Amino acid sequence: MGKEIRVASRQKEKASILRGIPKNLPSLVLAYRLSQKASQKGFDWPDLSGVLKKMDEELSEFRDALSLRNRRRIAEELGDLLFVLVNVGRFLGIDPEKALKGTLKKFSDRFHFIEDSLRQAGKSVRQSNLIEMDRLWEEAKRRKRIRSK
């Protein structure tokens, strides 16, 4: 009995602190939880400036990968960049999942404005061009700012 307890105790010591985090979580949530757990054990930057420095480093590596046109490396560096952005959010107390959902709603609202405006002008998105759609995008942003005041 004593030997079983010692073995179980040693196995528990070897178990990763990351082990209890479900791997089927949405990626942004999983990234947040993994970095949060690691931080609790001291594996973290001392302050926001360290994370921002890492973000700059990852962005530079992403740009390097783009210039090499190596899709595998581009995907890897994009993942690294996304992960460090999750950590920026964690340092600021911002849930990355909620932040992205807010941005996606904003994008959808603006794009719907573009579609509606074009429809009122008797056009479709396919009949428009980027210059016209960008002008409408800026108009949607302007109207939102006015409504928010």
PDB file of C-alpha atoms in Angstrom:
ATOM      1  CA  MET A   1       0.000   0.000   0.000  1.00  0.00           C
ATOM      2  CA  GLY A   2       2.778   2.455   0.891  1.00  0.00           C
ATOM      3  CA  LYS A   3       4.597   1.720  -2.384  1.00  0.00           C
ATOM      4  CA  GLU A   4       1.423   2.433  -4.398  1.00  0.00           C
ATOM      5  CA  ILE A   5       1.032   5.792  -2.672  1.00  0.00           C
ATOM      6  CA  ARG A   6       4.675   6.718  -3.384  1.00  0.00           C
ATOM      7  CA  VAL A   7       4.312   5.720  -7.068  1.00  0.00           C
ATOM      8  CA  ALA A   8       1.075   7.693  -7.397  1.00  0.00           C
ATOM      9  CA  SER A   9       2.724  10.673  -5.698  1.00  0.00           C
ATOM     10  CA  ARG A  10       5.711  10.566  -8.097  1.00  0.00           C
ATOM     11  CA  GLN A  11       3.383  10.276 -11.096  1.00  0.00           C
ATOM     12  CA  LYS A  12       1.426  13.274  -9.868  1.00  0.00           C
ATOM     13  CA  GLU A  13       4.663  15.296  -9.597  1.00  0.00           C
ATOM     14  CA  LYS A  14       5.535  14.361 -13.200  1.00  0.00           C
ATOM     15  CA  ALA A  15       2.100  15.332 -14.539  1.00  0.00           C
ATOM     16  CA  SER A  16       2.070  18.565 -16.499  1.00  0.00           C
ATOM     17  CA  ILE A  17       0.167  21.517 -15.119  1.00  0.00           C
ATOM     18  CA  LEU A  18      -1.272  21.861 -18.618  1.00  0.00           C
ATOM     19  CA  ARG A  19      -2.767  18.364 -18.508  1.00  0.00           C
ATOM     20  CA  GLY A  20      -6.167  19.322 -17.123  1.00  0.00           C
ATOM     21  CA  ILE A  21      -6.959  21.781 -19.889  1.00  0.00           C
ATOM     22  CA  PRO A  22      -9.337  20.265 -22.468  1.00  0.00           C
ATOM     23  CA  LYS A  23      -7.701  20.234 -25.904  1.00  0.00           C
ATOM     24  CA  ASN A  24     -11.050  20.574 -27.697  1.00  0.00           C
ATOM     25  CA  LEU A  25     -11.588  24.177 -26.570  1.00  0.00           C
ATOM     26  CA  PRO A  26     -11.736  26.874 -29.249  1.00  0.00           C
ATOM     27  CA  SER A  27      -8.147  27.770 -30.144  1.00  0.00           C
ATOM     28  CA  LEU A  28      -8.192  31.277 -28.663  1.00  0.00           C
ATOM     29  CA  VAL A  29      -9.617  29.977 -25.380  1.00  0.00           C
ATOM     30  CA  LEU A  30      -7.105  27.126 -25.314  1.00  0.00           C
ATOM     31  CA  ALA A  31      -4.215  29.525 -25.971  1.00  0.00           C
ATOM     32  CA  TYR A  32      -5.418  31.792 -23.160  1.00  0.00           C
ATOM     33  CA  ARG A  33      -5.786  28.916 -20.691  1.00  0.00           C
ATOM     34  CA  LEU A  34      -2.413  27.340 -21.574  1.00  0.00           C
ATOM     35  CA  SER A  35      -0.537  30.613 -21.154  1.00  0.00           C
ATOM     36  CA  GLN A  36      -2.463  31.409 -17.977  1.00  0.00           C
ATOM     37  CA  LYS A  37      -1.471  28.066 -16.421  1.00  0.00           C
ATOM     38  CA  ALA A  38       2.166  28.481 -17.461  1.00  0.00           C
ATOM     39  CA  SER A  39       2.127  31.991 -16.003  1.00  0.00           C
ATOM     40  CA  GLN A  40       0.893  30.651 -12.666  1.00  0.00           C
ATOM     41  CA  LYS A  41       4.090  28.589 -12.503  1.00  0.00           C
ATOM     42  CA  GLY A  42       6.307  31.568 -13.329  1.00  0.00           C
ATOM     43  CA  PHE A  43       6.723  31.026 -17.079  1.00  0.00           C
ATOM     44  CA  ASP A  44       5.740  34.514 -18.181  1.00  0.00           C
ATOM     45  CA  TRP A  45       7.033  37.942 -19.086  1.00  0.00           C
ATOM     46  CA  PRO A  46       7.511  40.309 -16.145  1.00  0.00           C
ATOM     47  CA  ASP A  47       5.291  42.995 -17.675  1.00  0.00           C
ATOM     48  CA  LEU A  48       3.402  44.106 -20.773  1.00  0.00           C
ATOM     49  CA  SER A  49       6.498  45.598 -22.391  1.00  0.00           C
ATOM     50  CA  GLY A  50       8.043  42.120 -22.544  1.00  0.00           C
ATOM     51  CA  VAL A  51       4.995  40.746 -24.327  1.00  0.00           C
ATOM     52  CA  LEU A  52       4.972  43.669 -26.756  1.00  0.00           C
ATOM     53  CA  LYS A  53       8.654  43.091 -27.507  1.00  0.00           C
ATOM     54  CA  LYS A  54       7.848  39.430 -28.216  1.00  0.00           C
ATOM     55  CA  MET A  55       4.966  40.545 -30.452  1.00  0.00           C
ATOM     56  CA  ASP A  56       7.354  42.707 -32.490  1.00  0.00           C
ATOM     57  CA  GLU A  57       9.762  39.766 -32.751  1.00  0.00           C
ATOM     58  CA  GLU A  58       7.004  37.409 -33.922  1.00  0.00           C
ATOM     59  CA  LEU A  59       5.733  39.952 -36.457  1.00  0.00           C
ATOM     60  CA  SER A  60       9.254  40.276 -37.846  1.00  0.00           C
ATOM     61  CA  GLU A  61       9.547  36.482 -38.122  1.00  0.00           C
ATOM     62  CA  PHE A  62       6.170  36.369 -39.866  1.00  0.00           C
ATOM     63  CA  ARG A  63       7.320  38.982 -42.384  1.00  0.00           C
ATOM     64  CA  ASP A  64      10.529  37.009 -42.980  1.00  0.00           C
ATOM     65  CA  ALA A  65       8.475  33.874 -43.633  1.00  0.00           C
ATOM     66  CA  LEU A  66       6.285  35.799 -46.088  1.00  0.00           C
ATOM     67  CA  SER A  67       9.330  36.964 -48.004  1.00  0.00           C
ATOM     68  CA  LEU A  68      10.538  33.349 -48.271  1.00  0.00           C
ATOM     69  CA  ARG A  69       7.094  32.247 -49.539  1.00  0.00           C
ATOM     70  CA  ASN A  70       7.321  29.092 -47.452  1.00  0.00           C
ATOM     71  CA  ARG A  71       3.693  28.227 -46.628  1.00  0.00           C
ATOM     72  CA  ARG A  72       4.584  25.844 -43.803  1.00  0.00           C
ATOM     73  CA  ARG A  73       6.748  28.479 -42.136  1.00  0.00           C
ATOM     74  CA  ILE A  74       4.196  31.236 -42.789  1.00  0.00           C
ATOM     75  CA  ALA A  75       1.504  29.155 -41.067  1.00  0.00           C
ATOM     76  CA  GLU A  76       3.834  28.439 -38.144  1.00  0.00           C
ATOM     77  CA  GLU A  77       4.744  32.105 -37.719  1.00  0.00           C
ATOM     78  CA  LEU A  78       1.097  33.159 -38.040  1.00  0.00           C
ATOM     79  CA  GLY A  79       0.288  30.767 -35.190  1.00  0.00           C
ATOM     80  CA  ASP A  80       3.106  32.247 -33.097  1.00  0.00           C
ATOM     81  CA  LEU A  81       1.824  35.750 -33.791  1.00  0.00           C
ATOM     82  CA  LEU A  82      -1.741  34.799 -32.831  1.00  0.00           C
ATOM     83  CA  PHE A  83      -0.483  33.177 -29.625  1.00  0.00           C
ATOM     84  CA  VAL A  84       1.482  36.248 -28.576  1.00  0.00           C
ATOM     85  CA  LEU A  85      -1.560  38.445 -29.308  1.00  0.00           C
ATOM     86  CA  VAL A  86      -3.586  36.230 -26.966  1.00  0.00           C
ATOM     87  CA  ASN A  87      -0.926  36.940 -24.343  1.00  0.00           C
ATOM     88  CA  VAL A  88      -1.172  40.682 -24.956  1.00  0.00           C
ATOM     89  CA  GLY A  89      -4.888  40.345 -24.230  1.00  0.00           C
ATOM     90  CA  ARG A  90      -4.192  38.256 -21.131  1.00  0.00           C
ATOM     91  CA  PHE A  91      -1.830  40.918 -19.773  1.00  0.00           C
ATOM     92  CA  LEU A  92      -4.490  43.571 -20.361  1.00  0.00           C
ATOM     93  CA  GLY A  93      -7.285  41.458 -18.869  1.00  0.00           C
ATOM     94  CA  ILE A  94      -9.038  41.180 -22.231  1.00  0.00           C
ATOM     95  CA  ASP A  95     -10.657  37.905 -23.244  1.00  0.00           C
ATOM     96  CA  PRO A  96      -9.382  37.294 -26.797  1.00  0.00           C
ATOM     97  CA  GLU A  97     -12.461  35.291 -27.754  1.00  0.00           C
ATOM     98  CA  LYS A  98     -14.781  38.163 -26.781  1.00  0.00           C
ATOM     99  CA  ALA A  99     -12.488  40.718 -28.427  1.00  0.00           C
ATOM    100  CA  LEU A 100     -12.505  38.798 -31.709  1.00  0.00           C
ATOM    101  CA  LYS A 101     -16.275  38.246 -31.572  1.00  0.00           C
ATOM    102  CA  GLY A 102     -16.726  41.995 -31.125  1.00  0.00           C
ATOM    103  CA  THR A 103     -14.523  42.666 -34.141  1.00  0.00           C
ATOM    104  CA  LEU A 104     -16.393  40.086 -36.227  1.00  0.00           C
ATOM    105  CA  LYS A 105     -19.711  41.736 -35.361  1.00  0.00           C
ATOM    106  CA  LYS A 106     -18.277  45.133 -36.293  1.00  0.00           C
ATOM    107  CA  PHE A 107     -17.002  43.703 -39.596  1.00  0.00           C
ATOM    108  CA  SER A 108     -20.391  42.101 -40.355  1.00  0.00           C
ATOM    109  CA  ASP A 109     -22.284  45.295 -39.525  1.00  0.00           C
ATOM    110  CA  ARG A 110     -20.036  47.358 -41.803  1.00  0.00           C
ATOM    111  CA  PHE A 111     -20.203  44.854 -44.639  1.00  0.00           C
ATOM    112  CA  HIS A 112     -24.005  44.749 -44.361  1.00  0.00           C
ATOM    113  CA  PHE A 113     -23.959  48.546 -44.628  1.00  0.00           C
ATOM    114  CA  ILE A 114     -21.906  48.247 -47.840  1.00  0.00           C
ATOM    115  CA  GLU A 115     -24.335  45.690 -49.282  1.00  0.00           C
ATOM    116  CA  ASP A 116     -27.405  47.726 -48.309  1.00  0.00           C
ATOM    117  CA  SER A 117     -25.937  50.957 -49.690  1.00  0.00           C
ATOM    118  CA  LEU A 118     -25.031  49.303 -52.977  1.00  0.00           C
ATOM    119  CA  ARG A 119     -28.461  47.664 -53.196  1.00  0.00           C
ATOM    120  CA  GLN A 120     -30.121  51.071 -52.718  1.00  0.00           C
ATOM    121  CA  ALA A 121     -27.971  52.352 -55.592  1.00  0.00           C
ATOM    122  CA  GLY A 122     -29.154  49.431 -57.749  1.00  0.00           C
ATOM    123  CA  LYS A 123     -25.829  47.589 -57.556  1.00  0.00           C
ATOM    124  CA  SER A 124     -24.409  44.418 -56.094  1.00  0.00           C
ATOM    125  CA  VAL A 125     -21.035  43.880 -54.443  1.00  0.00           C
ATOM    126  CA  ARG A 126     -19.834  42.183 -57.638  1.00  0.00           C
ATOM    127  CA  GLN A 127     -20.770  45.261 -59.665  1.00  0.00           C
ATOM    128  CA  SER A 128     -18.844  47.534 -57.332  1.00  0.00           C
ATOM    129  CA  ASN A 129     -15.114  48.013 -56.862  1.00  0.00           C
ATOM    130  CA  LEU A 130     -12.746  48.228 -53.936  1.00  0.00           C
ATOM    131  CA  ILE A 131     -12.575  52.034 -54.008  1.00  0.00           C
ATOM    132  CA  GLU A 132     -16.360  52.379 -53.759  1.00  0.00           C
ATOM    133  CA  MET A 133     -16.662  49.669 -51.105  1.00  0.00           C
ATOM    134  CA  ASP A 134     -13.822  51.194 -49.071  1.00  0.00           C
ATOM    135  CA  ARG A 135     -15.581  54.578 -49.195  1.00  0.00           C
ATOM    136  CA  LEU A 136     -18.774  52.928 -47.911  1.00  0.00           C
ATOM    137  CA  TRP A 137     -16.753  51.097 -45.231  1.00  0.00           C
ATOM    138  CA  GLU A 138     -15.422  54.435 -43.970  1.00  0.00           C
ATOM    139  CA  GLU A 139     -18.955  55.855 -44.078  1.00  0.00           C
ATOM    140  CA  ALA A 140     -20.182  52.953 -41.918  1.00  0.00           C
ATOM    141  CA  LYS A 141     -17.396  53.671 -39.408  1.00  0.00           C
ATOM    142  CA  ARG A 142     -18.254  57.387 -39.386  1.00  0.00           C
ATOM    143  CA  ARG A 143     -21.958  56.713 -38.791  1.00  0.00           C
ATOM    144  CA  LYS A 144     -21.156  54.325 -35.948  1.00  0.00           C
ATOM    145  CA  ARG A 145     -18.951  56.960 -34.277  1.00  0.00           C
ATOM    146  CA  ILE A 146     -21.734  59.548 -34.578  1.00  0.00           C
ATOM    147  CA  ARG A 147     -24.294  57.124 -33.081  1.00  0.00           C
ATOM    148  CA  SER A 148     -21.902  56.247 -30.244  1.00  0.00           C
ATOM    149  CA  LYS A 149     -21.535  59.861 -29.092  1.00  0.00           C
TER     150      LYS A 149
END
